[in-house]
Coordinates of C-alpha atoms in Angstrom, one line a residue:
Chain A
M1 CA 62.6 34.8 109.8
T2 CA 63.7 35.2 106.1
P3 CA 62.2 37.9 103.9
T4 CA 60.3 35.3 102.0
N5 CA 58.8 34.0 105.2
K6 CA 57.8 37.5 106.2
T7 CA 56.0 38.0 103.0
A8 CA 54.3 34.6 103.4
L9 CA 53.3 35.5 106.9
R10 CA 51.9 38.9 105.7
A11 CA 50.0 37.2 102.9
A12 CA 48.6 34.6 105.4
V13 CA 47.4 37.4 107.7
L14 CA 45.8 39.4 104.8
L15 CA 44.2 36.3 103.4
H16 CA 42.8 35.3 106.8
E17 CA 41.4 38.8 107.3
R18 CA 39.7 38.6 103.9
L19 CA 38.2 35.2 104.8
V20 CA 36.9 36.3 108.1
G21 CA 35.7 39.7 106.9
S22 CA 33.9 38.4 103.9
K23 CA 32.2 35.7 106.0
D24 CA 29.9 38.3 107.7
Q25 CA 29.4 40.5 104.7
P26 CA 26.5 39.8 102.4
Q27 CA 28.0 39.5 98.9
P28 CA 26.2 41.4 96.0
V29 CA 25.1 39.1 93.3
S30 CA 26.6 40.2 90.0
L31 CA 25.6 38.5 86.8
S32 CA 27.5 39.3 83.7
E33 CA 25.4 40.1 80.6
Y34 CA 28.3 39.7 78.2
Y35 CA 27.8 36.0 77.3
W36 CA 24.0 36.3 77.4
N37 CA 24.1 39.1 74.9
E38 CA 26.4 37.0 72.7
V39 CA 23.9 34.1 72.8
Q40 CA 21.1 36.4 71.7
Q41 CA 23.2 37.9 68.9
L42 CA 24.2 34.5 67.6
Q43 CA 20.6 33.3 67.8
R44 CA 19.5 36.2 65.6
Q45 CA 22.4 35.5 63.1
I46 CA 21.3 31.9 62.8
V47 CA 17.8 32.8 62.0
L48 CA 19.0 35.2 59.3
A49 CA 21.4 32.6 57.9
F50 CA 18.6 30.0 57.6
R51 CA 16.3 32.6 55.9
R52 CA 18.9 33.3 53.3
G53 CA 19.7 29.6 52.8
W54 CA 23.3 29.9 54.1
Q55 CA 23.4 26.3 55.6
G56 CA 27.2 26.3 56.1
A57 CA 27.1 29.7 57.9
A58 CA 24.2 28.5 60.1
K59 CA 26.2 25.4 61.1
R60 CA 29.2 27.4 62.1
L61 CA 27.1 29.9 64.0
G62 CA 25.5 26.9 65.7
E63 CA 28.9 25.8 67.0
D64 CA 29.6 29.3 68.2
L65 CA 26.3 29.3 69.9
I66 CA 27.2 26.1 71.8
C67 CA 30.4 27.8 73.1
A68 CA 28.6 31.0 74.1
M69 CA 25.9 29.0 75.9
Q70 CA 28.5 27.0 77.7
S71 CA 30.3 30.2 78.8
C72 CA 26.9 31.6 79.9
R73 CA 26.1 28.5 82.0
R74 CA 29.6 28.6 83.5
D75 CA 29.1 32.2 84.6
L76 CA 25.8 31.4 86.1
D77 CA 27.2 28.3 87.9
S78 CA 30.1 30.3 89.3
T79 CA 27.8 33.0 90.6
L80 CA 25.5 30.3 92.1
Y81 CA 28.3 28.5 93.9
A82 CA 29.7 31.8 95.2
L83 CA 26.3 32.6 96.5
Q84 CA 25.9 29.2 98.1
D85 CA 29.3 29.5 99.7
S86 CA 28.4 32.9 101.1
V87 CA 25.5 31.5 103.1
A88 CA 27.0 28.1 104.0
P89 CA 28.6 27.7 107.5
R90 CA 32.4 27.2 107.3
S91 CA 35.5 27.3 109.5
P92 CA 38.2 29.5 108.1
S93 CA 41.7 28.4 108.6
S94 CA 43.8 30.2 111.1
P95 CA 46.6 32.6 110.0
S96 CA 49.2 30.0 111.1
D97 CA 47.5 27.3 109.1
I98 CA 47.5 29.5 106.0
Y99 CA 51.1 30.4 106.6
R100 CA 52.1 26.7 106.8
D101 CA 50.0 26.1 103.6
I102 CA 52.0 28.7 101.8
L103 CA 55.4 27.4 102.9
A104 CA 54.4 23.8 102.0
L105 CA 53.5 25.0 98.4
E106 CA 57.2 25.5 97.9
D107 CA 57.8 21.7 98.3
E108 CA 54.9 20.9 96.0
F109 CA 55.4 23.3 93.1
E110 CA 58.2 24.5 90.8
Q111 CA 57.7 28.1 91.9
V112 CA 55.7 30.1 94.4
E113 CA 55.2 33.9 94.2
I114 CA 53.4 36.3 96.5
D115 CA 52.4 39.7 95.2
L116 CA 51.0 41.7 98.2
G117 CA 50.2 44.7 95.9
K118 CA 48.0 42.6 93.6
H119 CA 46.8 40.4 96.5
E120 CA 47.9 37.4 94.5
L121 CA 49.3 34.0 95.5
C122 CA 50.7 32.2 92.5
V123 CA 52.3 28.8 91.9
T124 CA 53.8 27.4 88.7
T125 CA 53.1 23.8 87.8
D126 CA 55.5 21.5 86.2
R127 CA 55.2 20.9 82.4
I128 CA 51.8 19.5 81.6
I129 CA 51.8 16.7 79.1
L130 CA 48.5 15.0 78.3
E131 CA 48.5 12.0 76.0
D132 CA 51.9 13.1 74.6
L133 CA 50.7 16.6 73.9
H134 CA 53.0 19.2 75.5
L135 CA 50.9 22.0 76.9
G136 CA 53.7 23.7 78.8
D137 CA 53.8 25.1 82.4
F138 CA 50.9 26.9 83.9
E139 CA 50.6 29.5 86.6
I140 CA 47.7 29.3 89.0
R141 CA 47.1 32.8 90.3
L142 CA 44.8 33.2 93.3
D143 CA 43.5 36.6 94.1
W144 CA 42.5 36.6 97.7
H145 CA 40.4 39.7 97.3
R146 CA 38.1 37.6 95.1
L147 CA 37.8 34.5 97.3
D148 CA 34.0 34.8 97.4
G149 CA 33.6 35.8 93.8
P150 CA 33.1 33.5 90.8
F151 CA 36.6 34.2 89.4
A152 CA 38.9 33.8 92.4
Y153 CA 41.8 32.5 90.3
R154 CA 43.2 32.3 86.8
V155 CA 45.1 29.6 85.1
V156 CA 47.7 31.2 82.8
A157 CA 49.7 29.2 80.2
L158 CA 53.4 30.4 80.4
D159 CA 54.4 28.9 77.1
P160 CA 51.1 28.5 75.4
H161 CA 50.3 25.8 72.9
P162 CA 46.7 26.6 72.3
A163 CA 44.2 24.6 70.3
A164 CA 44.4 25.3 66.6
K165 CA 40.8 26.2 66.3
N166 CA 40.6 28.4 69.3
D167 CA 43.7 30.2 70.8
S168 CA 41.9 31.0 74.0
V169 CA 41.8 27.3 74.8
T170 CA 45.3 26.6 76.3
H171 CA 44.3 23.3 78.0
P172 CA 41.5 20.9 77.3
H173 CA 39.7 22.3 80.4
V174 CA 40.9 25.9 80.3
Q175 CA 39.4 28.7 78.2
D176 CA 40.1 32.4 78.7
E177 CA 42.3 31.6 81.7
R178 CA 39.4 29.9 83.5
L179 CA 39.5 26.3 84.5
C180 CA 36.3 24.3 84.2
E181 CA 36.7 22.4 87.4
G182 CA 34.3 19.5 86.6
D183 CA 34.4 16.9 89.3
G184 CA 36.8 19.0 91.3
R185 CA 34.5 21.9 91.8
P186 CA 33.0 21.1 95.2
A187 CA 36.4 20.3 96.7
I188 CA 37.9 23.5 95.3
R189 CA 35.0 25.6 96.5
A190 CA 35.3 24.0 100.0
A191 CA 39.1 24.6 100.1
L192 CA 38.7 28.3 99.0
S193 CA 35.9 29.0 101.4
E194 CA 38.0 27.7 104.3
G195 CA 41.2 29.2 103.2
R196 CA 43.0 25.9 102.7
V197 CA 45.2 27.3 100.0
Y198 CA 47.5 24.3 99.9
D199 CA 44.6 22.0 99.0
F200 CA 43.2 24.5 96.6
F201 CA 46.4 24.7 94.5
V202 CA 47.0 20.9 94.6
L203 CA 43.4 20.3 93.4
V204 CA 43.7 22.7 90.5
S205 CA 47.1 21.2 89.6
Q206 CA 45.6 17.7 89.6
I207 CA 42.8 18.8 87.3
L208 CA 45.4 20.3 84.9
H209 CA 47.2 17.0 84.9
T210 CA 44.0 15.1 84.0
Y211 CA 42.3 14.9 80.6
A212 CA 38.6 14.1 80.6
R213 CA 37.9 12.9 77.1
G214 CA 34.5 13.9 75.9
S215 CA 34.3 16.9 78.3
A216 CA 36.9 19.2 76.9
F217 CA 36.6 22.6 75.3
V218 CA 38.7 21.1 72.5
E219 CA 39.5 17.4 72.4
L220 CA 43.2 16.4 72.2
D221 CA 42.5 14.5 69.0
N222 CA 41.6 17.8 67.4
W223 CA 44.1 20.0 69.2
D224 CA 46.4 20.7 66.3
G225 CA 43.7 20.1 63.7
T226 CA 44.7 18.7 60.3
P227 CA 45.9 21.0 57.6
C228 CA 43.7 21.3 54.5
E229 CA 45.9 19.9 51.6
E230 CA 44.7 22.8 49.4
C231 CA 45.0 25.9 51.5
G232 CA 46.8 24.7 54.6
A233 CA 44.2 25.9 57.0
S234 CA 43.6 23.8 60.1
V235 CA 40.5 21.6 59.8
D236 CA 38.7 20.1 62.8
E237 CA 37.7 16.4 62.5
D238 CA 34.0 17.1 62.2
E239 CA 34.5 19.7 59.6
R240 CA 36.8 17.7 57.3
Y241 CA 36.1 16.7 53.8
Y242 CA 38.0 14.0 51.9
C243 CA 38.6 13.9 48.2
H244 CA 36.6 11.0 46.8
R245 CA 39.5 10.0 44.5
C246 CA 42.8 10.7 46.3
E247 CA 41.4 11.0 49.9
A248 CA 43.2 14.3 50.5
V249 CA 41.9 16.2 53.6
L250 CA 40.0 19.3 52.6
C251 CA 38.4 22.3 54.3
D252 CA 34.9 23.5 53.7
S253 CA 36.1 26.1 51.3
C254 CA 38.4 23.9 49.2
A255 CA 36.2 20.8 48.8
A256 CA 34.4 21.1 45.5
S257 CA 31.6 18.8 44.4
C258 CA 31.5 17.1 41.0
E259 CA 28.5 18.5 39.0
G260 CA 27.8 15.0 37.7
C261 CA 27.9 12.7 40.8
G262 CA 27.9 15.2 43.6
D263 CA 30.9 13.7 45.4
Y264 CA 33.6 15.9 46.9
F265 CA 37.0 16.2 45.3
C266 CA 40.2 18.3 45.5
S267 CA 40.9 20.7 42.7
G268 CA 43.5 18.3 41.2
C269 CA 41.0 15.5 40.8
L270 CA 38.4 17.7 39.0
D271 CA 38.5 18.8 35.4
R272 CA 36.4 21.2 33.4
C273 CA 34.1 20.1 30.6
A274 CA 35.6 21.6 27.4
A275 CA 32.2 22.7 26.3
C276 CA 30.2 24.0 29.3
G277 CA 33.0 24.6 31.7
G278 CA 31.4 22.7 34.6
Q279 CA 33.6 20.9 37.1
Y280 CA 33.5 17.1 36.9
C281 CA 35.4 14.1 38.3
S282 CA 37.2 11.8 35.8
A283 CA 34.4 9.2 36.0
C284 CA 31.8 11.8 34.9
L285 CA 33.9 13.0 31.9
T286 CA 34.2 11.4 28.5
T287 CA 37.0 11.9 26.1
C288 CA 35.8 12.8 22.6
R289 CA 37.1 10.2 20.2
T290 CA 37.9 12.8 17.6
C291 CA 39.2 15.9 19.3
R292 CA 40.4 14.1 22.5
K293 CA 39.0 16.8 24.7
Q294 CA 37.0 15.9 27.8
F295 CA 33.2 16.5 28.0
C296 CA 30.4 15.9 30.5
Q297 CA 27.5 13.6 29.7
D298 CA 25.4 16.5 28.6
C299 CA 28.0 17.8 26.1
C300 CA 28.9 14.5 24.6
E301 CA 27.0 12.0 22.5
A302 CA 28.0 8.6 21.5
G303 CA 31.7 9.2 22.3
L304 CA 31.8 12.5 20.4
C305 CA 31.4 16.0 21.5
H306 CA 28.6 18.0 19.9
E307 CA 30.9 19.9 17.6
C308 CA 32.7 16.7 16.4
H309 CA 29.5 14.9 16.1
E310 CA 28.0 17.6 13.9
K311 CA 31.1 17.9 11.9
Q312 CA 31.2 14.2 11.2
H313 CA 27.5 14.1 10.5
S314 CA 27.8 16.9 7.9
E315 CA 30.9 15.2 6.3
V316 CA 29.0 12.0 5.9
H317 CA 26.1 13.8 4.4
E318 CA 28.2 15.6 1.9
H319 CA 30.0 12.4 0.8
D320 CA 27.0 10.0 0.4
P321 CA 23.7 10.9 1.9
S322 CA 22.3 7.4 1.3
E323 CA 25.1 5.8 3.5
D324 CA 24.4 8.1 6.4
T325 CA 22.9 5.5 8.6
R326 CA 25.6 2.8 7.9
R327 CA 28.5 5.2 8.7
R328 CA 27.1 6.6 11.9
P329 CA 29.7 6.0 14.6
A330 CA 29.0 3.2 16.9
S331 CA 27.7 4.0 20.3
V332 CA 30.4 4.3 22.9
P333 CA 29.5 3.9 26.5
A334 CA 30.1 6.9 28.7
Chain B
M1 CA 42.9 8.1 121.1
A2 CA 44.3 10.9 119.0
R3 CA 42.6 13.9 117.3
I4 CA 43.7 14.8 113.8
L5 CA 42.5 17.1 111.0
Y6 CA 41.3 14.8 108.2
I7 CA 40.8 16.2 104.7
N8 CA 39.4 14.2 101.8
N9 CA 39.6 16.2 98.6
D10 CA 37.6 13.6 96.7
G11 CA 34.0 14.5 96.0
S12 CA 32.8 17.4 98.1
G13 CA 36.0 18.1 99.9
F14 CA 35.5 16.9 103.5
A15 CA 37.7 18.6 106.1
D16 CA 37.1 18.1 109.8
H17 CA 38.7 16.9 113.0
V18 CA 38.3 13.2 113.7
E19 CA 39.3 10.9 116.5
I20 CA 41.5 7.9 115.6
S21 CA 42.9 5.1 117.7
A22 CA 46.4 5.5 119.0
G23 CA 48.9 3.9 116.8
T24 CA 46.9 4.3 113.6
T25 CA 49.1 4.4 110.5
V26 CA 48.5 6.3 107.3
Q27 CA 47.7 3.0 105.5
Q28 CA 45.1 2.1 108.1
L29 CA 43.4 5.5 108.0
F30 CA 43.3 5.3 104.2
A31 CA 41.7 1.9 104.2
E32 CA 39.2 3.0 106.8
R33 CA 38.2 6.3 105.1
V34 CA 38.6 5.4 101.5
P35 CA 37.6 1.7 101.4
H36 CA 37.2 1.5 97.7
G37 CA 40.2 3.6 96.7
R38 CA 43.8 2.6 95.9
P39 CA 46.6 4.5 97.7
Q40 CA 48.5 4.9 94.4
D41 CA 45.5 7.0 93.0
Y42 CA 45.9 9.6 95.7
L43 CA 48.4 12.2 96.9
I44 CA 48.7 11.3 100.5
R45 CA 50.1 14.0 102.7
V46 CA 50.7 14.3 106.5
N47 CA 51.3 17.8 107.6
R48 CA 51.5 18.7 103.9
Q49 CA 54.4 16.4 103.3
P50 CA 54.5 13.0 101.5
A51 CA 54.1 10.2 104.1
A52 CA 55.1 6.6 104.2
A53 CA 52.3 4.0 104.5
D54 CA 53.5 2.8 107.9
Q55 CA 53.8 6.3 109.4
V56 CA 52.0 6.4 112.7
L57 CA 49.7 9.4 113.0
Q58 CA 50.1 11.7 115.9
E59 CA 47.8 14.0 117.8
G60 CA 47.2 17.2 115.8
D61 CA 48.4 15.8 112.5
R62 CA 46.8 17.2 109.3
V63 CA 46.2 14.3 106.9
S64 CA 44.9 14.9 103.3
F65 CA 44.0 12.5 100.5
T66 CA 43.7 14.1 97.1
P67 CA 42.9 12.1 93.9
T68 CA 45.7 12.2 91.4
K69 CA 43.2 12.3 88.6
I70 CA 40.3 14.8 88.7
E71 CA 38.3 15.3 85.6
G72 CA 37.6 18.8 84.5
A73 CA 34.8 19.7 82.1
T74 CA 33.7 22.4 79.6
A75 CA 31.0 24.1 81.7

């Protein structure tokens, strides 16, 4: 027997002992308060943001609240399934079956490691590529001391390429090293509760190789975000603004609205009124026929800025008050 | 008749010993147990190894069908 096989055999025996031992022991129910506290805190912050009229902040906090509530639900579900498993009848695999499972993993995966000290069985997947997006290799680390608990295993990105908006999301269905098992949950729970470690690792690997559009922590379309053309920050699709004139992608902070029409523009497509200093798009500014500066509708009259208008008016008055009406400049459309 | 361990990792993850007729092949078992599935959509393993469609199953074999695509979620 090779040293590797001895380690595999030892791991199989320990894992089996754990399976059989935990079967007869009632498991304490442990509910984490971390996410629930976060939900309550965000809820208070949203109320405060609304009271102060901070609509943008309220929207962002709302998105954070969704994430916190999903995490909270995930924790509850995990605990619920662990509790259900602990009372359900099951037939644990024999030590020899577990041993064969461990040996077979070497044919199925790039790498298999056993850490007896950390009671971990770990496999490395091949490179995961979903819709041309390279997410790298992942380690699936099973802790056989936690088989009955909600977090029996972790999914660790070895060469992480996380989502731009959230670096704890290393795969569309992995956040904080936890896989959201989706359709695979019952089969994974069944495999773990029976000690079928080969099936467990294969199931997790197949979920990692699958992208469920519409059910991801971060959708692949938004994975790398789009850089704001003003500040370079990554902008998610549903938070994007587009310049009404040049169609540049802008973030919430860099998109400025024209004080005349209210449309959003980049800084290059907005100018200031030479009189009041307000920001306007080119369609809402008029060039004074005399001084050639640009003015908003309020600061311009009949094609002349107030200053030029008054100046011209007084000049006409001084020259021939009786011709004042005849020499008044023709009205120029804005 | 032969008795095998049959594991279907689709859905709830069925795993139990079942009786099959002598001479049953992998393909026949798949057609019988997963009537609406296509073999190419599953990892088919006999005794944890890839198997040919015409492989005849033996007493004590461990046969598993695992979908190649399993959709995860967010919560």
